[in-house]
Short mmCIF file of C-alpha atoms and ligand atoms in Angstrom, two decimals:
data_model
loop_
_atom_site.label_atom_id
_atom_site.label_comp_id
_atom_site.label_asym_id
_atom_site.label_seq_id
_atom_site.Cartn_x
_atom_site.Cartn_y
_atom_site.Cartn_z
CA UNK A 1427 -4.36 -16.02 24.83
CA UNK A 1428 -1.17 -14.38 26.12
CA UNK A 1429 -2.42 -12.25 29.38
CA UNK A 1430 0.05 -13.48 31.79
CA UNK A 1431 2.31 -10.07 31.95
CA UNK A 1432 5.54 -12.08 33.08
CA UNK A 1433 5.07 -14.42 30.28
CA UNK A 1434 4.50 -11.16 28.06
CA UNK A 1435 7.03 -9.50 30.16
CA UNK A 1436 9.64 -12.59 28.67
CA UNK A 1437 8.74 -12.44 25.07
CA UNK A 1438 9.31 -8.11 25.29
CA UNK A 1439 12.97 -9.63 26.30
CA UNK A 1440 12.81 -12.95 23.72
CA UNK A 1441 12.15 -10.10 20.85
CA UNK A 1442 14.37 -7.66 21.84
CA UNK A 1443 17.00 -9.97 21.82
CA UNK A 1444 16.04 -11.83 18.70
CA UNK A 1445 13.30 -10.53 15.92
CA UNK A 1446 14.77 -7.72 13.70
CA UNK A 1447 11.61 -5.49 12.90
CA UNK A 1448 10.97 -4.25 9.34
CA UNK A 1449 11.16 -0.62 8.34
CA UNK A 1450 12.15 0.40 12.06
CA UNK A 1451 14.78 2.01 14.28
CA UNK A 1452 16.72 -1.66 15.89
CA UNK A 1453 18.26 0.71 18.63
CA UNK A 1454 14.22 3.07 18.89
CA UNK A 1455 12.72 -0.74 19.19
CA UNK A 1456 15.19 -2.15 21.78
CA UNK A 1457 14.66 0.76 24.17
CA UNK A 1458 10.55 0.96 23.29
CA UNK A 1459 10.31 -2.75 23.70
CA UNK A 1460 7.13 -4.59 21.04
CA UNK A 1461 3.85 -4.34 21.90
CA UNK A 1462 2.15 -7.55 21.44
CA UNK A 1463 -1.04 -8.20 20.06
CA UNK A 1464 -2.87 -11.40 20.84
CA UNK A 1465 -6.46 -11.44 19.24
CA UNK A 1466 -8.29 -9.49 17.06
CA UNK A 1467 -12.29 -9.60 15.66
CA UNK A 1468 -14.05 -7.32 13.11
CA UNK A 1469 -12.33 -4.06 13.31
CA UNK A 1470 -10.86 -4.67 16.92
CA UNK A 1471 -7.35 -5.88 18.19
CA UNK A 1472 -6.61 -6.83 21.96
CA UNK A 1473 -3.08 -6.12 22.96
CA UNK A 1474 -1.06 -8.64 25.67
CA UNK A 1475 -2.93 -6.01 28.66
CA UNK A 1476 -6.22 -7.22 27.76
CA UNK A 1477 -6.58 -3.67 25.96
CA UNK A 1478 -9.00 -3.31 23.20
CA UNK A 1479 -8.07 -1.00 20.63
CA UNK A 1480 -10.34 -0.21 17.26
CA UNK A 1481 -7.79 -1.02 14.47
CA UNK A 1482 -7.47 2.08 12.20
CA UNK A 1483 -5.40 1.20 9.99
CA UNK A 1484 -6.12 -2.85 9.25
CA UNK A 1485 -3.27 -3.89 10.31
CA UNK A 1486 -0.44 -2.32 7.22
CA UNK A 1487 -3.60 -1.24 5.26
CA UNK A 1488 -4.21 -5.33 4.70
CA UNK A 1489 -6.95 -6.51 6.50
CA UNK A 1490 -9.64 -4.88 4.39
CA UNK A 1491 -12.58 -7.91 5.01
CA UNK A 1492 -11.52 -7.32 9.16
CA UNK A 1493 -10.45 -9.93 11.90
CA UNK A 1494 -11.42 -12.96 12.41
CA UNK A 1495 -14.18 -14.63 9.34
CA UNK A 1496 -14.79 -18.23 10.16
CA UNK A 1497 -15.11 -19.35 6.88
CA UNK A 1498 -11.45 -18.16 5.75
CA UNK A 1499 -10.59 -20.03 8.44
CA UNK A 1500 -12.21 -22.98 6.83
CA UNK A 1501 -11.12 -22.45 3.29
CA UNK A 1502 -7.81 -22.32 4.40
CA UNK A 1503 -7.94 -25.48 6.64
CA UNK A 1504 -10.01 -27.63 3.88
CA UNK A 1505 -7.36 -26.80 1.51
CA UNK A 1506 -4.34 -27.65 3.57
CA UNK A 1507 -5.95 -30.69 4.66
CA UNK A 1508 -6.26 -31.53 0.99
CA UNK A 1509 -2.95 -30.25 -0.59
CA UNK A 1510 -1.07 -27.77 1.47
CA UNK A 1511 1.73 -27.08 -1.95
CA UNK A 1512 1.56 -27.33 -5.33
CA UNK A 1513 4.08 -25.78 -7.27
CA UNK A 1514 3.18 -23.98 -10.52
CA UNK A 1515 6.66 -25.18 -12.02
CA UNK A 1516 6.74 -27.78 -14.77
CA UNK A 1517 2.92 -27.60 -15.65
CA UNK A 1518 1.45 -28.44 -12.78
CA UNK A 1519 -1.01 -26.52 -10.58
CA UNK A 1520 -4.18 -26.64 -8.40
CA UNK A 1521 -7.87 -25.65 -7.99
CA UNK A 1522 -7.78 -22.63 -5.70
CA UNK A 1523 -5.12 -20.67 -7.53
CA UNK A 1524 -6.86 -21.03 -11.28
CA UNK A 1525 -10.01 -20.35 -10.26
CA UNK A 1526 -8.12 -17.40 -8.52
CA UNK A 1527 -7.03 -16.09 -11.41
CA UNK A 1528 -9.56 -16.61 -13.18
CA UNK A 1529 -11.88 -14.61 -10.74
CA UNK A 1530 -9.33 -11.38 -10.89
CA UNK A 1531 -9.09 -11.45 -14.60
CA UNK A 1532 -12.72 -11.07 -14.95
CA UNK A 1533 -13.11 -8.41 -12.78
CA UNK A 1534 -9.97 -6.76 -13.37
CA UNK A 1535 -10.14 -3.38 -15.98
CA UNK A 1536 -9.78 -3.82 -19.76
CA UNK A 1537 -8.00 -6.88 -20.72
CA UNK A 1538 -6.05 -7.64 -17.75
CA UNK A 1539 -6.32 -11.14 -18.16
CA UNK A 1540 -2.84 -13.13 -16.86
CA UNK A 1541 -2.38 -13.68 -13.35
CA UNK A 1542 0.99 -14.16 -11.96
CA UNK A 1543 1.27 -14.80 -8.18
CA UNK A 1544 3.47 -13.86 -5.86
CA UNK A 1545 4.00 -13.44 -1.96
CA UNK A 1546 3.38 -10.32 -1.34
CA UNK A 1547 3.32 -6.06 -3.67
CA UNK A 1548 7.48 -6.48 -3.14
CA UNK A 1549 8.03 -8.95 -5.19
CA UNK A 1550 4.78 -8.13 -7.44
CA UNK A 1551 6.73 -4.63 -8.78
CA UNK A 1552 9.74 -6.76 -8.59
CA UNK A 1553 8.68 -9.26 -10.68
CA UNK A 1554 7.36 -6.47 -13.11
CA UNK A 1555 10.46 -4.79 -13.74
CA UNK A 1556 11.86 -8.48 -14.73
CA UNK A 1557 8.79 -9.18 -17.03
CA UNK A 1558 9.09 -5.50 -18.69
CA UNK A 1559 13.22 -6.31 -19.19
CA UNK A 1560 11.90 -9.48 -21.03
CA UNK A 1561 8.91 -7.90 -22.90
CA UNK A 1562 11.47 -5.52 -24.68
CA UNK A 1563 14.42 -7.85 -24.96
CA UNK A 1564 11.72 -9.80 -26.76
CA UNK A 1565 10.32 -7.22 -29.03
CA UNK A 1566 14.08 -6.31 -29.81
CA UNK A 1567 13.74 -3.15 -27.92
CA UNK A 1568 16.91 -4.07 -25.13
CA UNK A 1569 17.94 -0.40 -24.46
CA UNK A 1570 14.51 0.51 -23.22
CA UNK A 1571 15.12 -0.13 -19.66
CA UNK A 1572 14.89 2.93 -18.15
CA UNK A 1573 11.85 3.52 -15.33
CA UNK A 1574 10.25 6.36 -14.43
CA UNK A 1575 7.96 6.72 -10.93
CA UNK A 1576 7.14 9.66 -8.80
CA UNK A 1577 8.48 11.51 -5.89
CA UNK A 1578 7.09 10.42 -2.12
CA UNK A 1579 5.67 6.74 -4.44
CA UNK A 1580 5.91 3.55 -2.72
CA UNK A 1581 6.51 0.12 -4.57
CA UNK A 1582 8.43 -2.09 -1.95
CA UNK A 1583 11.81 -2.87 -0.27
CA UNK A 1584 13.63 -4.92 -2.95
CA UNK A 1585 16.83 -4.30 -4.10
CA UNK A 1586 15.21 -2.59 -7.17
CA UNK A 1587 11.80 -2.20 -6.17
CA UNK A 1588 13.24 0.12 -3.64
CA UNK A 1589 14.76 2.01 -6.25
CA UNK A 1590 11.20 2.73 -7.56
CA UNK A 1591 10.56 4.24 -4.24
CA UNK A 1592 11.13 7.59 -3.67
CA UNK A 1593 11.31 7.86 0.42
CA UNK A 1594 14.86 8.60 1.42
CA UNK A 1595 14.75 6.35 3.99
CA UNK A 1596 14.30 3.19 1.53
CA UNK A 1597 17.75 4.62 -0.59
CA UNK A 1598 20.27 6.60 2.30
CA UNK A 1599 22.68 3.59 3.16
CA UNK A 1600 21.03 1.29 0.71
CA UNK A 1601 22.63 1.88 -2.65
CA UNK A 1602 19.55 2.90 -4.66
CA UNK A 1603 17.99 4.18 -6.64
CA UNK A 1604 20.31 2.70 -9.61
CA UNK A 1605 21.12 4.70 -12.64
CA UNK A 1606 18.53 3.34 -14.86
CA UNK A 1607 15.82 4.88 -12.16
CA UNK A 1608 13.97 8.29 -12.47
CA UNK A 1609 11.78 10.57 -10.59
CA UNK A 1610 9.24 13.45 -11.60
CA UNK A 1611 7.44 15.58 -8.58
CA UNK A 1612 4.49 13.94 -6.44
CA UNK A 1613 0.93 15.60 -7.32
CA UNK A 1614 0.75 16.56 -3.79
CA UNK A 1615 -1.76 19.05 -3.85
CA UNK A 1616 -0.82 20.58 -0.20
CA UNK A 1617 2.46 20.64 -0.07
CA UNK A 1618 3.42 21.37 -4.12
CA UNK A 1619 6.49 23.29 -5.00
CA UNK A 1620 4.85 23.82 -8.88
CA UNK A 1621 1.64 24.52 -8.23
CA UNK A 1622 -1.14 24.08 -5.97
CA UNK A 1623 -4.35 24.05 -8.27
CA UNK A 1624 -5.70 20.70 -9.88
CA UNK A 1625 -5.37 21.88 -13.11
CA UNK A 1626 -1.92 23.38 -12.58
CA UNK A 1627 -0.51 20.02 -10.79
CA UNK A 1628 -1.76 18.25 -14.08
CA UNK A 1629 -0.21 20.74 -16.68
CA UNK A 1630 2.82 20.56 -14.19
CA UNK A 1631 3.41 16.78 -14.07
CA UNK A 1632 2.18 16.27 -17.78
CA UNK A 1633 5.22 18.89 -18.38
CA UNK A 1634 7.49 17.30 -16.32
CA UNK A 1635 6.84 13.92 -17.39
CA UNK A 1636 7.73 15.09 -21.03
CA UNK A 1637 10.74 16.83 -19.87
CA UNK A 1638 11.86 13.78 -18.13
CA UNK A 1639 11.34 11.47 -21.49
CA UNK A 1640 12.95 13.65 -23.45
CA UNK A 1641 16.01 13.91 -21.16
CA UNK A 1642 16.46 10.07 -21.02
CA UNK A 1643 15.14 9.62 -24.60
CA UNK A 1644 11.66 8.59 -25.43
CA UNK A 1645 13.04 5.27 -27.30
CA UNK A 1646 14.85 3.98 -23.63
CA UNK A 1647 11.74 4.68 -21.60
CA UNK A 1648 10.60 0.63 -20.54
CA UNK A 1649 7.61 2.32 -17.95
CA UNK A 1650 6.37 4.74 -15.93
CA UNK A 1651 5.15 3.50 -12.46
CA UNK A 1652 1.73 5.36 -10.46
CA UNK A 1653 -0.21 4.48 -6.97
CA UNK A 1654 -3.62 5.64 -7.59
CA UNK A 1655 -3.38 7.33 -4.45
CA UNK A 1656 0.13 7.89 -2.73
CA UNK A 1657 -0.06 5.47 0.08
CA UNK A 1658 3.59 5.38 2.40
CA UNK A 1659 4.35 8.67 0.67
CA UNK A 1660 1.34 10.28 3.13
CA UNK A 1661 -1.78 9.48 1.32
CA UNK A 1662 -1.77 12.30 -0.86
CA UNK A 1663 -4.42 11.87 -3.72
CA UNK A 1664 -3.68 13.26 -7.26
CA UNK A 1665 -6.17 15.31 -8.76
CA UNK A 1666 -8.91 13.88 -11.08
CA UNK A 1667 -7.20 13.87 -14.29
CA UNK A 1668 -3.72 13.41 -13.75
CA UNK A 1669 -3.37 9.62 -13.66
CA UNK A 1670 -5.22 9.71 -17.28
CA UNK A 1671 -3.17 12.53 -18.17
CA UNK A 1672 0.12 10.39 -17.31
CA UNK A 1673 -1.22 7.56 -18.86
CA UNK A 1674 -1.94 9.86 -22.17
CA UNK A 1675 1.99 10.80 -22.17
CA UNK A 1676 2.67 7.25 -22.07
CA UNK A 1677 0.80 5.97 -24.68
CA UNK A 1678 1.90 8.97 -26.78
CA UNK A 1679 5.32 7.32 -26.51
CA UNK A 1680 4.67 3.27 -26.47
CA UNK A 1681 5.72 3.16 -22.82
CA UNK A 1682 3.78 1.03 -20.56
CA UNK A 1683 2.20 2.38 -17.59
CA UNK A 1684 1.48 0.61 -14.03
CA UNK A 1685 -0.24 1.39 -12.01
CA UNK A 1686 0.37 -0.11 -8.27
CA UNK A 1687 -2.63 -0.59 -6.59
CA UNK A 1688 -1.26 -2.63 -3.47
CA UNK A 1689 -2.94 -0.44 -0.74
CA UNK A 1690 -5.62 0.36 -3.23
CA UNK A 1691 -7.40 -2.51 -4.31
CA UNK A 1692 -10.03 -4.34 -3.20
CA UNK A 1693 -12.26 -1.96 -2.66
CA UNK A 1694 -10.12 0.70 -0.38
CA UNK A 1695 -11.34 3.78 -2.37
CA UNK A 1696 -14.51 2.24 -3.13
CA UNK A 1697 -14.19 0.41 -6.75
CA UNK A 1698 -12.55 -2.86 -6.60
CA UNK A 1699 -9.31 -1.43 -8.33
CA UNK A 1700 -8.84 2.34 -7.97
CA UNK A 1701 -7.73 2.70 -11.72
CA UNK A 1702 -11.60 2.04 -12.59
CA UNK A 1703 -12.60 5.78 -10.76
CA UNK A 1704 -9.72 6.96 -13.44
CA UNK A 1705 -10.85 5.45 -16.40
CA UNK A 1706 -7.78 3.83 -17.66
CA UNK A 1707 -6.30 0.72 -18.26
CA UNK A 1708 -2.89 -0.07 -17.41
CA UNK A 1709 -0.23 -2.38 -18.90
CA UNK A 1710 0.24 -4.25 -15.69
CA UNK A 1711 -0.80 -3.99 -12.59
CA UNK A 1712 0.29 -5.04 -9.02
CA UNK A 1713 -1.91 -6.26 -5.98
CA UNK A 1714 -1.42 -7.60 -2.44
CA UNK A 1715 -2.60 -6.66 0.89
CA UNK A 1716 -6.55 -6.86 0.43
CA UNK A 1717 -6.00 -9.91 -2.04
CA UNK A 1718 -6.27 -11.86 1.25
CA UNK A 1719 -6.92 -9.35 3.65
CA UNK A 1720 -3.77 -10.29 5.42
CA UNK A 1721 -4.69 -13.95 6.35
CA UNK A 1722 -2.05 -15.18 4.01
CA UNK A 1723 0.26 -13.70 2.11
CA UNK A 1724 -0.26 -13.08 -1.57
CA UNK A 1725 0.70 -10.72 -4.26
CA UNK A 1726 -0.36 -10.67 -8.02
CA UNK A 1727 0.96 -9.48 -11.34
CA UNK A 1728 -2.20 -8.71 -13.58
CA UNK A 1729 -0.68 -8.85 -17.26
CA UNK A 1730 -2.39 -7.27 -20.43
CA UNK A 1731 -3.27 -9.03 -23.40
CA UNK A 1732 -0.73 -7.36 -25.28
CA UNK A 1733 2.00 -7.83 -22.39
CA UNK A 1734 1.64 -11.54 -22.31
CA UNK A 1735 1.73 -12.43 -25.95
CA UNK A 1736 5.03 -10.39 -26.64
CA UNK A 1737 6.72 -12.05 -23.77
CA UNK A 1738 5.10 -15.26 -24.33
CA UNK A 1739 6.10 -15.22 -28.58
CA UNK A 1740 9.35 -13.84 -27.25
CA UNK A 1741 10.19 -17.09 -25.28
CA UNK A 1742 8.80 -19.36 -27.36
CA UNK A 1743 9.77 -23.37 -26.33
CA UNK A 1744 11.76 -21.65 -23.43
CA UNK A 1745 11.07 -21.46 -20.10
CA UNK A 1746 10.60 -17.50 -19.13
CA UNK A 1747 13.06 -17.79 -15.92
CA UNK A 1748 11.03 -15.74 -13.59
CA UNK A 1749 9.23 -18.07 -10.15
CA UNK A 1750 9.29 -18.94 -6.83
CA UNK A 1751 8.48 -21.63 -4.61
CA UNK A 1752 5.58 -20.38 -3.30
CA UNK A 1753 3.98 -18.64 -6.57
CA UNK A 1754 0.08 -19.38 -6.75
CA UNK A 1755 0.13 -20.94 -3.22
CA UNK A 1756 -2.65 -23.00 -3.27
CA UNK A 1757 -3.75 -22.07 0.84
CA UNK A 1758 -3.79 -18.36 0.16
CA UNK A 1759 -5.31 -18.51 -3.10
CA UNK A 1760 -8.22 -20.16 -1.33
CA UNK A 1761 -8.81 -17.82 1.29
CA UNK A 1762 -8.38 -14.88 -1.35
CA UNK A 1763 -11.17 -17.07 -3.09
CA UNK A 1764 -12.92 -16.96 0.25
CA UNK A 1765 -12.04 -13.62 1.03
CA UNK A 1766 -13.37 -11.69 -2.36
CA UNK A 1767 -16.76 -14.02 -1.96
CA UNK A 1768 -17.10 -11.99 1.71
CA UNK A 1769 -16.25 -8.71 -0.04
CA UNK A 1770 -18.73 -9.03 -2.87
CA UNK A 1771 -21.59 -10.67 -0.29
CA UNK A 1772 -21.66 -6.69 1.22
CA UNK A 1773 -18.21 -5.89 2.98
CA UNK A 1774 -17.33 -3.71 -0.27
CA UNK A 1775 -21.01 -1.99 0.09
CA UNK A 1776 -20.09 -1.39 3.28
CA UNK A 1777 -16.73 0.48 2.91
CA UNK A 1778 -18.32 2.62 0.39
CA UNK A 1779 -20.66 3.63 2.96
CA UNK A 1780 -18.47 3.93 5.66
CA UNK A 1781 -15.87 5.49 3.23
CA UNK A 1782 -17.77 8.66 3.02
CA UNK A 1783 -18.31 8.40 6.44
CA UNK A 1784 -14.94 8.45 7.64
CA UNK A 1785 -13.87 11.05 4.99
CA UNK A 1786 -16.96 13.54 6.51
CA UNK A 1787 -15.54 12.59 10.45
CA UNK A 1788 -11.94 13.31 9.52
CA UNK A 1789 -12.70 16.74 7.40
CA UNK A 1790 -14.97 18.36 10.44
CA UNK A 1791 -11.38 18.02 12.55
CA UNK A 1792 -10.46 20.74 10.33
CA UNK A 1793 -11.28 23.10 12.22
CA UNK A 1794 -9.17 21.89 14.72
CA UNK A 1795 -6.15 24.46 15.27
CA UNK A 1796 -2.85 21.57 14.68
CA UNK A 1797 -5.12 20.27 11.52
CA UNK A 1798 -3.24 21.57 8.27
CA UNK A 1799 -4.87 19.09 5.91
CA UNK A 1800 -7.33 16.29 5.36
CA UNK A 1801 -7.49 13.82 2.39
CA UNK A 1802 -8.13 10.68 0.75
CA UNK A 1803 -11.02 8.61 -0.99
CA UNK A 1804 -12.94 6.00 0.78
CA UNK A 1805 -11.41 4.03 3.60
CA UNK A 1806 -7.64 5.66 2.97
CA UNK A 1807 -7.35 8.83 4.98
CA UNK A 1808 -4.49 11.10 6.47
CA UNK A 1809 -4.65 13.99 8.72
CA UNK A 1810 -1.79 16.67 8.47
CA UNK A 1811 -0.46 18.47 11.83
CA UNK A 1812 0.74 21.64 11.08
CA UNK A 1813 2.24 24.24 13.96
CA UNK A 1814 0.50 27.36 11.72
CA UNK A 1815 -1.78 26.78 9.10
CA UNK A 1816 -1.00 29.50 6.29
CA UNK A 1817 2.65 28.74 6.48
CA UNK A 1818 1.94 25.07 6.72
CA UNK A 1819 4.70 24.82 9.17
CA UNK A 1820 5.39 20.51 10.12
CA UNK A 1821 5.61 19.52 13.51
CA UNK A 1822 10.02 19.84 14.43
CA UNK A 1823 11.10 16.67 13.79
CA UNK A 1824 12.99 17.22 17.00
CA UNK A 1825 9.83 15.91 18.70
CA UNK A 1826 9.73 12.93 17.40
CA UNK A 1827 6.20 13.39 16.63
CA UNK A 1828 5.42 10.18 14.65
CA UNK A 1829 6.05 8.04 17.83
CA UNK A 1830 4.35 10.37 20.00
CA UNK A 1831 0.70 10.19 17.78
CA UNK A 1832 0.88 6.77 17.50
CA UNK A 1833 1.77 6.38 20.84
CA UNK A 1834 -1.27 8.90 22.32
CA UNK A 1835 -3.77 7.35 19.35
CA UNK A 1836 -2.51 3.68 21.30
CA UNK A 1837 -3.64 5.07 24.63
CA UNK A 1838 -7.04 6.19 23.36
CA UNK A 1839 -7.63 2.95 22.10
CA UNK A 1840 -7.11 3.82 18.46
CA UNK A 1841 -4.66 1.95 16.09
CA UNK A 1842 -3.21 4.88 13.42
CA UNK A 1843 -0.77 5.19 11.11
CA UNK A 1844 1.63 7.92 12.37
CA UNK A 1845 3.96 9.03 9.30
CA UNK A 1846 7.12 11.41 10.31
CA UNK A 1847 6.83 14.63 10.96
CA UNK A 1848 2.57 14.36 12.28
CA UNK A 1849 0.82 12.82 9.67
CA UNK A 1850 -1.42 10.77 10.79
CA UNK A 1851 -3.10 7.96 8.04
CA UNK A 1852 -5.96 5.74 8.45
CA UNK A 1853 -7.10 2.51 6.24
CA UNK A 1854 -9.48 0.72 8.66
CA UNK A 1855 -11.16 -2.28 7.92
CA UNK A 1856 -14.57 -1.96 5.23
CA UNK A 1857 -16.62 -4.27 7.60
CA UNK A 1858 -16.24 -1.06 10.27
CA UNK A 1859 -19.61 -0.21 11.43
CA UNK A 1860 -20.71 3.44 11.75
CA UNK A 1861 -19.88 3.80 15.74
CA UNK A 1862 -16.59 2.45 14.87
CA UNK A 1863 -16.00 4.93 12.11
CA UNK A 1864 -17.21 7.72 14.46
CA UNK A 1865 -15.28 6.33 17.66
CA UNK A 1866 -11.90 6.52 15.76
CA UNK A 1867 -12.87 10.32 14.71
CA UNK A 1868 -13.99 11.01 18.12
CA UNK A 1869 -10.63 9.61 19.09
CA UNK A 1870 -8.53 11.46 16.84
CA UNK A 1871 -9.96 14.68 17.98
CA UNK A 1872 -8.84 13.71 22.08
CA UNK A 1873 -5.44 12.95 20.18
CA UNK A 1874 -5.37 16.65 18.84
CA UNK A 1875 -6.41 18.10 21.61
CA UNK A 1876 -3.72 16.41 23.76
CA UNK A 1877 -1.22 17.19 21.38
CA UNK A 1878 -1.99 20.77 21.69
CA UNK A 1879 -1.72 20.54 25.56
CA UNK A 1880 1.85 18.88 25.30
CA UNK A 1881 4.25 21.59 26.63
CA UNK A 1882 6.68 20.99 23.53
CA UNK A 1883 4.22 21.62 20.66
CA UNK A 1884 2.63 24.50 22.94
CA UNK A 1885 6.19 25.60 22.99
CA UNK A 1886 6.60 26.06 18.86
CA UNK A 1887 2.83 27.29 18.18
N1 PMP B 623 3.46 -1.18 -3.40
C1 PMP B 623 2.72 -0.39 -2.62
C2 PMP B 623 1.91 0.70 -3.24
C3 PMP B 623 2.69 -0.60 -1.23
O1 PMP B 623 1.97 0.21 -0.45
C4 PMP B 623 3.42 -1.67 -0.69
C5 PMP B 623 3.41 -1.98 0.81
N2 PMP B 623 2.95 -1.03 1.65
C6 PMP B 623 4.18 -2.46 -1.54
C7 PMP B 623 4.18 -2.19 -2.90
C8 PMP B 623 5.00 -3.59 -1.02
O2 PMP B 623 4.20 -4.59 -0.55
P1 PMP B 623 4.71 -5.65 0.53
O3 PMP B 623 4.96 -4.89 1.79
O4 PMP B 623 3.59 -6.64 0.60
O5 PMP B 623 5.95 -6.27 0.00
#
């Protein structure tokens, strides 16, 4: 265990010097230096001061079944010690990842029942937009390739994935999104420019979502891509209804609907897949995160019926030229094996419990005068700082409030999320037990209240 601060004090200069950081500011990080963390159990992480900190946010909303299970520890060792690789490529395979498969198409909604891995939700929607090219190349459909997602959505960094994103800071410099990419509004229900009632936000979207088709032309749609909840875009939770209304439009029109449920699956709003509370099936969907709880990483594809036998008669004798080394890795299809045996043996009855828990702690902050809003389902939360609450005024941006939160949340001994402009989001693990849920509360409310104390915010209120 890494206590020894000059030894810390070294690797603050080794990574500096040497490990570019994802989705952060290279100049920010080389003048805040990393913060390392060296052990972590249940809900808790220990940082290289000996500081224990309850992790509110499971790591990048991944570690759903919490820190440190013995026996994913074991699955994974027995299973390098008895074949660390097997590749998937021509016809060959192993235990773990079948039986893998097998396991999510069982559980999975409607007839989700083909399982392609991958490493990670990145190259899961990547690897969707190449299966939906093929699936209408193949039913002689080529000029559908147009994609539709929605505003403040999240579906990964790759070169096109990112264009399915719709966070400026994933396009400015990048290139994307490319011309074949399309928006409609977020449901945000606090922040709407259309309307602000659930019904409204449907009738809105459902509107604009036609609009949209029509403007490209129904006959180029490919697919239209959903989070059940809004995850990187600020956890903002659509209305009951809407995702069944968008999935009504799409049927309407034969275009195939997915629905990306990397932050929420395995049991983050409660169901196993958050599409089940919405009563639809989708075409495809995409998982990650909480497919291993971040031991390993691991993505899926989950493929219809229907999906699978166009682009499968569409290929015929040929090979369909979509893999990678490390699809259906057999380690981390073990310890997902291991990890959804922990989940179903009372980690998911848990979260449920602690779900509403965490949902009651974080809405009695309300009252608190910087809270503008307070959302999400189960163990997915955000808190909204506002400087006045009717005109729902963000914190400047000029205060560089994200770092600041996280920051203060750090010295409280709280792990958050801290999303620009003072939204604070929270994903902890299920396992958390009640005093944790009410500890990281407890500790958001000191965060608030020093926030309100800091001379710059006092100085825009
Ligand atoms: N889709 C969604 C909804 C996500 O939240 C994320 C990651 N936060 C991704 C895709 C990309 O997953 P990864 O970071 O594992 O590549």
């Amino acid at each position: 265990m890494l206590t020894h601060p000059p030894l810390a004090n070294s690797l603050v200069e080794l990574d500096r010097r040497h490990l570019v950081h994802p989705v952060s500011s290279f100049r920010g990080h080389e003048a805040r230096g990393v913060r390392i963390l060296t052990s972590a159990n249940g809900a808790t992480v220990t940082d290289a001061e000996g500081r224990q900190l309850i992790d509110g946010f499971a790591g990048l909303w991944c570690v759903n079944a919490g820190y440190g299970h013995e026996s994913v520890i074991e699955a994974a060792t027995r299973q390098m010690r008895e074949l660390p690789y097997a590749t998937g490529y021509f016809d060959l395979g192993a235990e773990a990842p079948i039986r893998l498969a097998a396991a999510l198409a069982e559980r999975a909604p409607g007839d989700l029942n083909h399982v392609y891995f991958t490493l990670g939700g990145s190259d899961a929607v990547d690897s969707t937009i190449r299966f939906i090219r093929y699936y209408w190349h193949a039913l002689g459909q080529p000029g559908r390739d147009q994609f539709i997602s929605v505003a403040s959505g999240y579906h990964g960094s790759t070169s096109m994935g990112a264009g399915l994103t719709a966070l400026p800071l994933f396009h400015d410099g990048f290139g994307v999104p490319h011309s074949w990419q399309h928006k409609i509004a977020s449901h945000d229900l606090y922040r709407n420019p259309l309307a602000s009632e659930p019904q409204a936000v449907i009738a809105a979207s459902v509107a604009e979502l036609r609009a949209k088709i029509a403007e490209i032309g129904a006959e180029r749609v490919a697919a239209f891509y959903v989070e059940p909840i809004q995850g990187s875009g600020g956890v903002l939770v659509p209305p009951p209804g809407w995702i069944k209304a968008m999935h009504a439009v799409c049927r309407e029109f034969g275009i195939l609907f997915v629905a990306d449920e990397v932050i929420t699956g395995f049991g983050r709003t409660g169901p196993l897949f958050a599409c089940e509370d919405e009563d639809i099936v989708p075409d495809l969907m995409t998982v990650a995160k909480g497919l291993t709880s971040g031991y390993l990483p691991m993505g899926a594809v989950l493929m219809s019926d229907h999906v699978y036998e166009v682009i499968a008669d569409g290929a015929g004798a040929k090979a369909v030229g979509h893999g990678f080394t490390y699809s259906a890795h057999p380690v981390s299809a073990a310890v997902a094996l291991e990890v959804l045996s922990l989940y179903e043996g009372g980690i998911f009855d848990n979260g449920r419990a602690m779900g509403e828990r965490l949902q009651a702690g974080l809405r009695s902050l309300s009252d608190h005068p910087l809270v503008g809003d307070v959302r999400g389902r189960g163990m997915l939360a955000a808190v909204e700082l506002v400087t006045d609450k009717t005109a729902k005024t963000p914190l400047p941006a000029a205060l560089n409030a994200a770092t600041r939160l996280f920051d203060r949340a750090w010295e409280q001994g709280l792990v958050v999320r801290s999303f620009a402009q003072g939204v604070l989001g929270y994903a902890p693990p299920l396992c958390c037990t009640a005093d944790e849920i009410d500890a990281i509360v407890a500790r958001t409310r000191k965060v608030l209240d020093l926030t309100l104390e800091d001379p710059e915010i006092r100085a825009v209120l």
